[in-house]
Coordinates of C-alpha atoms in Angstrom, one line a residue:
X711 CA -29.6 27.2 -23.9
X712 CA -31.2 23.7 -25.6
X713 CA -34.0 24.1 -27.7
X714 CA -36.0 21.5 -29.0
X715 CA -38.3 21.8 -31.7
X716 CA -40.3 18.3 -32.1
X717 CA -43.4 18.2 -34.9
X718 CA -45.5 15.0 -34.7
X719 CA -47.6 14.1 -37.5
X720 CA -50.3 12.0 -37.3
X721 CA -48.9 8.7 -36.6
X722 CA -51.4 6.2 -36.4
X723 CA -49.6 2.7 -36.8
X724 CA -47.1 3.6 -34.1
X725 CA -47.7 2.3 -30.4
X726 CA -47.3 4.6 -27.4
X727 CA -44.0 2.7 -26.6
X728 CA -42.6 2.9 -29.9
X729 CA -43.9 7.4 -30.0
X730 CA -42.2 7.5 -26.4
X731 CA -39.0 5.5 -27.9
X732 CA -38.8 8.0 -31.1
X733 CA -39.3 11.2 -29.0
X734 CA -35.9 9.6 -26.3
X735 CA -34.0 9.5 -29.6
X736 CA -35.0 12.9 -30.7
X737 CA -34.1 14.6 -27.6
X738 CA -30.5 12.9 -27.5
X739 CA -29.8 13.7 -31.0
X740 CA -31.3 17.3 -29.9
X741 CA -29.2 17.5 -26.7
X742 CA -25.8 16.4 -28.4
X743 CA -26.7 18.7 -32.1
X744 CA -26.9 21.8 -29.1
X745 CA -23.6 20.8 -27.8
X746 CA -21.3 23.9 -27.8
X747 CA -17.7 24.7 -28.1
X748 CA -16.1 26.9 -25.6
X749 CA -12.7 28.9 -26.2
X750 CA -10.9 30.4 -23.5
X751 CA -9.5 33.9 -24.1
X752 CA -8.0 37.0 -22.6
X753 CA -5.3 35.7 -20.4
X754 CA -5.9 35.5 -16.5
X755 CA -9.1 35.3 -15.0
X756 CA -12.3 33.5 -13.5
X757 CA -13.9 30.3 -14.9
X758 CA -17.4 32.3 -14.1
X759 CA -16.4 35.2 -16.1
X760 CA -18.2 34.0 -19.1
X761 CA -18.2 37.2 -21.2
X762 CA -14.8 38.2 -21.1
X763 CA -13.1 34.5 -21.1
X764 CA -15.6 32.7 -22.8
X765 CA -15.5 32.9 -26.3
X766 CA -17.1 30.9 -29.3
X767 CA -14.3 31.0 -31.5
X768 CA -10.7 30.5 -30.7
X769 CA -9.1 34.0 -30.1
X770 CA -12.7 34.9 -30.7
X771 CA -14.2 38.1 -29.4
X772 CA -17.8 36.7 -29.6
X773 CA -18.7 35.3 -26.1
X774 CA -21.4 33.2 -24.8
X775 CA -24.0 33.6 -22.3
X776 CA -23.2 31.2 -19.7
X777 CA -20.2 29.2 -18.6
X778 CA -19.5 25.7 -19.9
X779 CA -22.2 23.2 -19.2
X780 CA -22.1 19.2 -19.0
X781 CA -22.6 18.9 -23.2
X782 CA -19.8 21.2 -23.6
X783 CA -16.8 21.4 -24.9
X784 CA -13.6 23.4 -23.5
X785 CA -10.2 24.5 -25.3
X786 CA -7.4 26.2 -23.9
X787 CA -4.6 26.9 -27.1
X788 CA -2.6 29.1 -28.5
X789 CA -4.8 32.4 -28.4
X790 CA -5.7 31.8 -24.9
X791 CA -3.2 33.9 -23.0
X792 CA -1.2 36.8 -23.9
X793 CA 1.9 36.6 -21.2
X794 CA 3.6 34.1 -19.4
X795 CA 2.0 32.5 -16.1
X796 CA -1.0 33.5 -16.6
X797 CA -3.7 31.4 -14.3
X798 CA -7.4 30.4 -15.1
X799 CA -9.2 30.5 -11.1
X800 CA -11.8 27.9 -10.5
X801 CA -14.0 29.9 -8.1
X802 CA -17.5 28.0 -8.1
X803 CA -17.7 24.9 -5.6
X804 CA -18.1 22.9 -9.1
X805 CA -17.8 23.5 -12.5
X806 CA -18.3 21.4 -15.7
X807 CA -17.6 20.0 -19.4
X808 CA -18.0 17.5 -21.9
X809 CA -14.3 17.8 -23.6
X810 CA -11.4 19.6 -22.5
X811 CA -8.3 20.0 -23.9
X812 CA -4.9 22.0 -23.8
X813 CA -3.7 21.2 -26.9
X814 CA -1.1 23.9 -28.5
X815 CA -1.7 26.0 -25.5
X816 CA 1.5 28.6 -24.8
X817 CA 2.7 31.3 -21.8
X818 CA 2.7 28.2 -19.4
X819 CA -0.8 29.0 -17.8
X820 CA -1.8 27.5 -14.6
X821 CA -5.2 26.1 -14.1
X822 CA -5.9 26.9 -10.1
X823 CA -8.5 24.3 -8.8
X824 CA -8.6 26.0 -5.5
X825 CA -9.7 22.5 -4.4
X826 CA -12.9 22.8 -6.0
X827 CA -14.0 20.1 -8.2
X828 CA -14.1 19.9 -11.9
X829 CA -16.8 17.2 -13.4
X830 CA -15.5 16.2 -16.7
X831 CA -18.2 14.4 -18.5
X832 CA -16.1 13.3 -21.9
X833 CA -12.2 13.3 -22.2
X834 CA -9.5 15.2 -20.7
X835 CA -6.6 16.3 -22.5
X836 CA -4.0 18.2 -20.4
X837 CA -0.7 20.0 -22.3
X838 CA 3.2 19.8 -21.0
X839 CA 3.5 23.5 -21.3
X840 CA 1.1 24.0 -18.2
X841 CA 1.0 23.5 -14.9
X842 CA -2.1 22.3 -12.3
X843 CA -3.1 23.4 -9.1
X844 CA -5.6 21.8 -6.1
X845 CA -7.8 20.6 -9.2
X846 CA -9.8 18.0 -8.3
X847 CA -11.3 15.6 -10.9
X848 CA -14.4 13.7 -11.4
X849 CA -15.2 11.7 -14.7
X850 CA -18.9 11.5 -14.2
X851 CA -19.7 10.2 -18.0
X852 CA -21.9 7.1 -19.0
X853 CA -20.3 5.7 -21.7
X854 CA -17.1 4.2 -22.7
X855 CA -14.1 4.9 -24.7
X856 CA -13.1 8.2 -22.4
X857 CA -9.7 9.0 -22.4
X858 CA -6.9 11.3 -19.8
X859 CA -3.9 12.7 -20.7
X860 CA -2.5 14.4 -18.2
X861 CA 1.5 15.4 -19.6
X862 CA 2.7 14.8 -16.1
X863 CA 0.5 17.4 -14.6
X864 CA -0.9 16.8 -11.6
X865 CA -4.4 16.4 -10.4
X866 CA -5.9 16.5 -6.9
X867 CA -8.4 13.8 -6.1
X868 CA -9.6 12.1 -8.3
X869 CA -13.2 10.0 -8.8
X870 CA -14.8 7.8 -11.3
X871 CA -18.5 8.2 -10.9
X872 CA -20.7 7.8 -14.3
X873 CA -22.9 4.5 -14.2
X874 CA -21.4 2.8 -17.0
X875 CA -18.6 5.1 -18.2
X876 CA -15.5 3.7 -19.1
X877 CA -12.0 6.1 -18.8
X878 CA -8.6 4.9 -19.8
X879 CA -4.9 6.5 -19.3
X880 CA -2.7 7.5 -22.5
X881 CA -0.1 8.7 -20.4
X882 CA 1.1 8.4 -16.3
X883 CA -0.9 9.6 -13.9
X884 CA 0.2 11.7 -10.9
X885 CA -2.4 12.5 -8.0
X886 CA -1.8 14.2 -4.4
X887 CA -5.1 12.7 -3.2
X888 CA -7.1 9.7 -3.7
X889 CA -8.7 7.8 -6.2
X890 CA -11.8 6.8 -6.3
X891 CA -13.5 4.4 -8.6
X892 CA -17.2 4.3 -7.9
X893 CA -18.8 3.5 -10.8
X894 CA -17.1 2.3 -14.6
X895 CA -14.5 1.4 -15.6
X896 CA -10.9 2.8 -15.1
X897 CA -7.8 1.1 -17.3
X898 CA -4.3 2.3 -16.0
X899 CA -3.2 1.3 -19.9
X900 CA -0.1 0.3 -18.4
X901 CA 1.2 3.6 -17.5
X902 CA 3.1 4.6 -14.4
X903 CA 0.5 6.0 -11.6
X904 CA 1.9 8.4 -8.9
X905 CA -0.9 8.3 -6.3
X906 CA -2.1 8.8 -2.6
X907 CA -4.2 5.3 -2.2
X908 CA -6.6 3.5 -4.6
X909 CA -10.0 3.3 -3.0
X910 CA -13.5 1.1 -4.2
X911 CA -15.7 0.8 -1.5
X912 CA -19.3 -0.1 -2.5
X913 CA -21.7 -2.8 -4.4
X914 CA -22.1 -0.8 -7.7
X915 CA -20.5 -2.3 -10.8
X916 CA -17.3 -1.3 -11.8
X917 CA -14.3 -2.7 -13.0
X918 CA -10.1 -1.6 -12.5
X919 CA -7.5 -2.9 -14.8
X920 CA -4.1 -2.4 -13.6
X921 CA -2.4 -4.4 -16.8
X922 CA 1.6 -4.4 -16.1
X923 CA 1.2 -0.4 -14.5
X924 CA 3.8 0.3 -12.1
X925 CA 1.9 2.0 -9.2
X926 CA 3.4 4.0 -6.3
X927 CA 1.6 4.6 -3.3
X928 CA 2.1 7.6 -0.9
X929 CA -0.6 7.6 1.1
X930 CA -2.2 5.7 4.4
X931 CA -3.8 3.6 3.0
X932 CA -2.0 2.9 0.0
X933 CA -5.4 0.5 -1.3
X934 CA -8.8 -0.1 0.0
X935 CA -10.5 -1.9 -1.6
X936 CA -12.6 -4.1 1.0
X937 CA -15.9 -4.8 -1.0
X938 CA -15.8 -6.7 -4.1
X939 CA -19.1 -7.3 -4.9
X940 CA -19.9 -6.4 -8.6
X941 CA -16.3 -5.9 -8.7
X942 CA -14.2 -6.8 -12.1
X943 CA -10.4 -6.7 -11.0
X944 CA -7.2 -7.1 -12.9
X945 CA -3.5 -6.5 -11.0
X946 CA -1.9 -9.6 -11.8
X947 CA 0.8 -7.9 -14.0
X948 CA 1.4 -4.7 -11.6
X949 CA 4.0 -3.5 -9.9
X950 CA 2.9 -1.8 -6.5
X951 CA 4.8 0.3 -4.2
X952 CA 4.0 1.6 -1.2
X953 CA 5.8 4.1 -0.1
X954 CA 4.6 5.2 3.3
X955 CA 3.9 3.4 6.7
X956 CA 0.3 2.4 4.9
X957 CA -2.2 0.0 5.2
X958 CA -3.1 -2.3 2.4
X959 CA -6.2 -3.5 2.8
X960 CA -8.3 -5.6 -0.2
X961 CA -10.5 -9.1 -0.1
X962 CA -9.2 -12.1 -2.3
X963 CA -7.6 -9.4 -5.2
X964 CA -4.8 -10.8 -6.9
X965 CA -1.5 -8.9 -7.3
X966 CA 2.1 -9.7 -9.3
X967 CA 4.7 -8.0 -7.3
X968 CA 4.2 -5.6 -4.1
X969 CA 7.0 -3.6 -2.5
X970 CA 6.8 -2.0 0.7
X971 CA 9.9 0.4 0.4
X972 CA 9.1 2.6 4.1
X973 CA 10.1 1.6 7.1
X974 CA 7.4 -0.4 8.0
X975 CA 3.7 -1.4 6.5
X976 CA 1.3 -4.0 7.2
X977 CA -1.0 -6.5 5.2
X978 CA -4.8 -5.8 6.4
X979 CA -8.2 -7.5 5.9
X980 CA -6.8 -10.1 3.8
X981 CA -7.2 -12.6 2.2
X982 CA -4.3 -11.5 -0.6
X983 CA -3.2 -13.3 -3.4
X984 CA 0.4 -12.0 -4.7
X985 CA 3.3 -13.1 -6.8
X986 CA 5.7 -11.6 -4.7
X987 CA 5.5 -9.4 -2.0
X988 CA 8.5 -7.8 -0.2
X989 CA 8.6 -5.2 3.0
X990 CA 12.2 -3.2 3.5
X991 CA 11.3 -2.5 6.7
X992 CA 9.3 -4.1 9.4
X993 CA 5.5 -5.3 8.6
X994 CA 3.2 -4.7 11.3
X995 CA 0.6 -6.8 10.5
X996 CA 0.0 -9.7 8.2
X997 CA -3.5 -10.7 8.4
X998 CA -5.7 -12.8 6.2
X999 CA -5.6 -16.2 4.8
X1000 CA -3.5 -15.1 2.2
X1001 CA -1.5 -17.1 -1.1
X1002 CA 1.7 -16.0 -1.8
X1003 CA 4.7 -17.2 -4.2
X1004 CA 7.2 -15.3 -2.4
X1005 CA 7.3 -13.5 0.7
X1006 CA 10.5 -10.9 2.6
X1007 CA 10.1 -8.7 5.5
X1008 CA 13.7 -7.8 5.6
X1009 CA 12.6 -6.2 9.7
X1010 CA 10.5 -7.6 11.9
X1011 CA 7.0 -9.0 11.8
X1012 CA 5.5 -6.8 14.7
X1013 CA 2.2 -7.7 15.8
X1014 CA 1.3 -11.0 14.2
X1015 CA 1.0 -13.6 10.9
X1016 CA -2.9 -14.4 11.5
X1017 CA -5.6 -16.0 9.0
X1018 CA -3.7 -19.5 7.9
X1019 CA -1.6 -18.6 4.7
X1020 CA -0.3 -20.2 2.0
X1021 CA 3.1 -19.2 1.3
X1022 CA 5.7 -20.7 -1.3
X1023 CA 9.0 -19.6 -0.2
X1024 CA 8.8 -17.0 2.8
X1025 CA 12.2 -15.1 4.3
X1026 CA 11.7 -13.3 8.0
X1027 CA 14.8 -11.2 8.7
X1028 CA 13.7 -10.4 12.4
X1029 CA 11.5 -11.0 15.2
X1030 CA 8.0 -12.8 14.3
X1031 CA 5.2 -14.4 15.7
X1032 CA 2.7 -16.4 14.0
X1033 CA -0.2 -17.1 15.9
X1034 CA -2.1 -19.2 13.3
X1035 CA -1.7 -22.3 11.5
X1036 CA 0.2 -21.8 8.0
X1037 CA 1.7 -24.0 5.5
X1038 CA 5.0 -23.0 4.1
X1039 CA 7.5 -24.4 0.9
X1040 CA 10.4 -23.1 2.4
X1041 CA 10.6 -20.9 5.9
X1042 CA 13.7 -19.1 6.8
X1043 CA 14.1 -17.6 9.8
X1044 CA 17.0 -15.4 9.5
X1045 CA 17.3 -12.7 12.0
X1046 CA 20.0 -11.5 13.5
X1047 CA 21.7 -12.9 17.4
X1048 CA 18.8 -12.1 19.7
X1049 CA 15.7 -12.4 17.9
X1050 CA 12.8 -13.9 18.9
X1051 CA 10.0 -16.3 16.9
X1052 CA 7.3 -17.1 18.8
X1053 CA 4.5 -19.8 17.4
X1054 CA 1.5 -19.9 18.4
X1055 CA 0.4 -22.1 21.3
X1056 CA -1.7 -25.4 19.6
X1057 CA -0.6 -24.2 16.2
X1058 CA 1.5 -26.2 13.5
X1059 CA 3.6 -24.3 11.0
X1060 CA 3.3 -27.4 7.9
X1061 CA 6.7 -26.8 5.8
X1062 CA 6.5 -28.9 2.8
X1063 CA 10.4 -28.5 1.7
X1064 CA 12.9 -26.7 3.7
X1065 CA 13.4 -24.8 6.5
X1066 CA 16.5 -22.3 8.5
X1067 CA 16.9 -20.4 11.1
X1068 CA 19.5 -18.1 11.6
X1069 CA 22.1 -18.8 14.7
X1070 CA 22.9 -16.7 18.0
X1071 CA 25.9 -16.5 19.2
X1072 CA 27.6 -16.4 22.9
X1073 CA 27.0 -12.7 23.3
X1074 CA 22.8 -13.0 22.0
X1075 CA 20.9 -16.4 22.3
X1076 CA 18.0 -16.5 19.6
X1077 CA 14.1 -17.6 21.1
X1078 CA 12.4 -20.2 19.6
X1079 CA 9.1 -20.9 22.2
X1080 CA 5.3 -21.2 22.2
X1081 CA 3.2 -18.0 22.6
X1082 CA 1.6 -19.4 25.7
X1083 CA 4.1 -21.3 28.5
X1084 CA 3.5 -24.6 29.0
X1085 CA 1.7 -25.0 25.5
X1086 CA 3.8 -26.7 22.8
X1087 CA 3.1 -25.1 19.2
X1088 CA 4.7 -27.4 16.7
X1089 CA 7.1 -27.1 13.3
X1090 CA 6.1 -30.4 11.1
X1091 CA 8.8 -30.9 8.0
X1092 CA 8.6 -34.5 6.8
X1093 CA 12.4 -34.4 5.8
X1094 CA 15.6 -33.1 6.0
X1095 CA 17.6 -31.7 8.6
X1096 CA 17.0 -28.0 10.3
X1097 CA 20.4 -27.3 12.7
X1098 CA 20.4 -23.8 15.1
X1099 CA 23.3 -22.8 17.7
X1100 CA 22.9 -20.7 20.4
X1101 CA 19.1 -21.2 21.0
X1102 CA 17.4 -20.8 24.0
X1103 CA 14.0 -22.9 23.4
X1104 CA 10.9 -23.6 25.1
X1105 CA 7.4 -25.7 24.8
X1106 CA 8.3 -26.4 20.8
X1107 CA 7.7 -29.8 19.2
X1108 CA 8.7 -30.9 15.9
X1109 CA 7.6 -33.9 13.8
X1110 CA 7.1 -34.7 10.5
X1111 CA 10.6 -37.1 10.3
X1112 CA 13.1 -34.2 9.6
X1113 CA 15.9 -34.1 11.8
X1114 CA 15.8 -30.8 14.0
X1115 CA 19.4 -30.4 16.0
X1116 CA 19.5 -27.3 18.7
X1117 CA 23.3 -27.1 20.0
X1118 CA 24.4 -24.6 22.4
X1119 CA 21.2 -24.4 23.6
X1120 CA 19.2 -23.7 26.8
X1121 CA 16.6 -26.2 27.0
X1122 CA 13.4 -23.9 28.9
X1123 CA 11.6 -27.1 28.8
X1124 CA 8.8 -29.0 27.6
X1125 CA 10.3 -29.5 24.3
X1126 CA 9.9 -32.6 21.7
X1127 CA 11.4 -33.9 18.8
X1128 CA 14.9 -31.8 18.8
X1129 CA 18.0 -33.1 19.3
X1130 CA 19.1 -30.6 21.9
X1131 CA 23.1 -30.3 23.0
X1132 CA 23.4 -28.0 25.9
X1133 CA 25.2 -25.4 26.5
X1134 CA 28.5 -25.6 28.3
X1135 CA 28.7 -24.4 31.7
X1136 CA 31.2 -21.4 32.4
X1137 CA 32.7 -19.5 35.3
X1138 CA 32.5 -15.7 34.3
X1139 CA 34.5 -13.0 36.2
X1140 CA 33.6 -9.6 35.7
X1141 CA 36.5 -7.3 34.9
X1142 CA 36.8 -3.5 33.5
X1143 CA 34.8 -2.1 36.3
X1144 CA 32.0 0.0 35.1
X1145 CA 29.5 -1.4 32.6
X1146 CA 26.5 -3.3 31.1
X1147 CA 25.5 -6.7 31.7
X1148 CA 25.8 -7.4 27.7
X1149 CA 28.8 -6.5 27.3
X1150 CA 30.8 -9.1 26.9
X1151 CA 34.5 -7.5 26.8
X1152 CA 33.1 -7.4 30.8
X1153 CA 33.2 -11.2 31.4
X1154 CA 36.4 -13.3 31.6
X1155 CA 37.2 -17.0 32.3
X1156 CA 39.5 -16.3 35.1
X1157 CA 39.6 -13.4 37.5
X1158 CA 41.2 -10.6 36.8
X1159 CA 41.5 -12.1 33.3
X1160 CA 41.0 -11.1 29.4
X1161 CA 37.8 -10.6 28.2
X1162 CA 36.0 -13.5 26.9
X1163 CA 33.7 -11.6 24.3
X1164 CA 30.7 -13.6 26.0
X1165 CA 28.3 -12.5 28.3
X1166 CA 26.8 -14.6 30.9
X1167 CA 23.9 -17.1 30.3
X1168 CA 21.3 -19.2 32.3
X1169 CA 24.0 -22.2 32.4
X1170 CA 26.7 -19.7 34.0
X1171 CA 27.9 -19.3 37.2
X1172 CA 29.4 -15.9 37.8
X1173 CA 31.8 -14.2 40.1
X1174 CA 32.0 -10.4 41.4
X1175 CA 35.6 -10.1 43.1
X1176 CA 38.6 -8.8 44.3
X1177 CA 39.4 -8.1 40.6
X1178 CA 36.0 -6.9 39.2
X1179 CA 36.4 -3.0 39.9
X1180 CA 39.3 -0.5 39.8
X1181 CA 37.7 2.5 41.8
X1182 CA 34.9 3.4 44.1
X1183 CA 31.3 3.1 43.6
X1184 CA 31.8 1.7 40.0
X1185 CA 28.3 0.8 38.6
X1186 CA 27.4 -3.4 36.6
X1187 CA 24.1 -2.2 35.0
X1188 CA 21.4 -4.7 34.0
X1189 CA 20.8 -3.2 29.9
X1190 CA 18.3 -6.1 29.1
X1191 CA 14.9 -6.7 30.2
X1192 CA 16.0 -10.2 31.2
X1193 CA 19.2 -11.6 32.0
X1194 CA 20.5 -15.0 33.3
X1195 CA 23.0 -17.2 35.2
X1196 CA 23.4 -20.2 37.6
X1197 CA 24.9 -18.9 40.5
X1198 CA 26.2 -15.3 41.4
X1199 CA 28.7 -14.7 43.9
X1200 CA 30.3 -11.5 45.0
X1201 CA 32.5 -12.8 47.5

């Protein structure tokens, strides 16, 4: 439907390049003077039904002879539908526009993607009085200064794919899919984004600007982003949370503050650089050599800290193993009676300020040891003093000149460096008749006595007796994968 109408006169002093130049320009001012506006009208229907939807005017009854091309613009408004919930059907595989906008649009209409995609080639302007459906989203233009308003509707996936385009939010924007900046340039403007996962996977140049956006993540995985050539980047001042069991995988981005509010997550293809990062649940992994101000699994570290980190102040609330080399400010270790950290054999954990670790008790013994028996891994802190109870520990040296003190411990051996006081020896009686090794209301100091709230340990000699059972074929189960004394006796 472009027509271009191009006399040349006689030009004589121009070269070829320059003729070629003027006949480009031409054509573009052709191509965007053809540029047509499209009104929709007539209440429900297809987008393909041009000649009954389609019209050049709004609430027009003109209507034009094919649907909405790349150059065009497309308005929904107040003469666009004549009842309430009435729905525009996209029912081509794609469909496209230059503009589009909802502005003063009325009878809350639905726009029905049925998961077909929509190129959008200028801005997008969507209206609160409307609602979205499986409307998927590219912004294929090549130049800047786009913008998307969305007035909390809610797209389906969503790509950025013009060579040099440049789109930027006005208001929050909330996604059931993915997003999927491929080419340009794509500004969060601060805004809150709702969103499956954040994905940028190739060499071409583009750029994402996160500014101080609060971003909330719902898919697995929350971001990919594990190619950064020809990559600009800018989440320093964001807020990310990830709220599903997801990956988050990027190389050498830097972040301000990370929550992982599921149950668990894990830190892939590193390395990250983060202000803050904070898991409410248990991280599985935590790979890369990563720098980080703060660090909090509130759970457990599952697999494994790997890739030499950096890490100012860093809180484990559960089980972890670090199997690299990483230097720490402060390390606390603060899991409950019965957890286990387990260092890496031939690694040193360097802690340039403080360290803690949570006690056991008599019921639960904490694990300090070396991934590997008969390895030592080693904790270097050049001062202060690091003091744990109930510990049973095994091929861990310390140095560095602080003063590490283990009492109540079980020394497993080939320990250095600790000042270890050893755990008393007991005689334990078990009493109550049926029930579990680690249960401690079943052990007493005397036979036939009170419960001593302690189960038995390595240093412990116990005693089945006359006293132990009150009826026949009463059952002492063995609940824990391991358990210990000194001698048994059921005499």
């Amino acid at each position: 439907m472009y027509n271009l109408y191009i006399s040349f006169k006689k030009v004589t002093h121009l070269s070829a390049v320059k003729q070629s130049l003027l006949f480009v320009i031409l054509f573009v001012l052709s191509f965007v003077a053809n540029a047509t506006d499209y009104y929709w009208v007539g209440g429900a229907g297809n987008w393909s039904q041009f000649a009954t939807h389609w019209a050049t005017s709004s609430g027009g009854n003109v209507f034009q002879s094919q649907i909405p091309q790349s150059a065009d613009n497309v308005f929904f408004d107040a003469n666009s539908f004549t009842s309430a919930s009435q729905t525009v059907t996209v029912d081509l595989g794609t469909v496209s526009c230059n503009n589009m906008d909802w502005t003063g649009v009325t009878h809350a209409p639905t726009i029905n993607g049925n998961s077909n995609t929509l190129n959008v080639y200028g801005s997008l302007t969507l209206a609160s009085g409307m609602t979205t459906s499986g409307l998927n989203v590219t912004f294929a233009s090549t130049s800047t200064g786009k913008t998307i308003t969305t007035a909390a509707q809610s797209l389906g996936e969503v790509n950025f794919s013009g060579i040099g385009g440049g789109w930027t939010l006005q208001d929050s924007l909330t996604t059931s899919g993915v997003v999927h900046v491929n080419n340009g340039s794509f500004n969060t403007n601060n805004q809150t984004c709702n969103i499956g996962d954040l994905e940028s996977n190739n060499s071409n140049i583009r750029s994402i600007t996160l500014g101080s956006s609060i971003i909330n993540f719902s898919s697995n995985p929350a971001i990919e982003i594990t190619e950064t050539t020809n990559l600009t980047f800018s989440g320093a001042s964001s807020i990310i949370n990830v709220n599903s069991n997801a990956n988050f995988s990027t190389v050498g981005l830097a972040f301000n503050i990370i929550h992982f509010t599921s149950t668990n997550g894990n830190f892939n293809y590193g390395p990250y650089i983060a202000n803050t990062v904070t898991f409410a649940g248990d991280c599985d992994y935590f790979r890369g050599a990563n720098t980080i101000g703060t660090l909090s699994i509130a759970g457990q570290l599952l697999e494994s800290m790997t890739g030499s980190s950096n890490i100012t102040n860093a809180t484990f609330g559960g089980n972890a193993t670090f199997n690299t080399s990483n230097t720490f400010g402060t390390l606390h270790l603060t899991g409950a009676a019965g957890s286990t950290y387990t260092f890496g054999a031939g690694t040193t954990q360097t802690i340039n300020t403080a360290m803690s670790v949570s006690s056991g008790n008599c019921s639960s013994l904490i694990n300090i040891n070396s991934g590997t028996p008969g390895t030592q891994a080693t904790i270097s802190l050049a001062s202060g003093t690091v003091t744990a109870a109930y510990v049973n520990l095994k091929d861990m040296a310390v140095t560095g000149g602080a003063s590490f003190t283990a009492n109540n411990t079980i020394n497993l051996g080939n320990n250095t460096g600790w000042t270890i006081n050893g755990i008393a020896s007991r005689n334990l009686y078990w009493v109550g008749g049926t029930g579990n090794w680690s249960d401690g209301s079943h052990w007493s100091l005397a036979s036939g006595g009170i419960s001593s709230g302690c189960p038995a340990n390595a240093a412990d000699n116990v005693f089945f007796d006359a006293n132990s059972f009150t009826s026949a074929s009463q059952t002492v189960t063995v609940d824990l994968g391991t358990v210990s004394c000194n001698n048994m006796d059921w005499t």
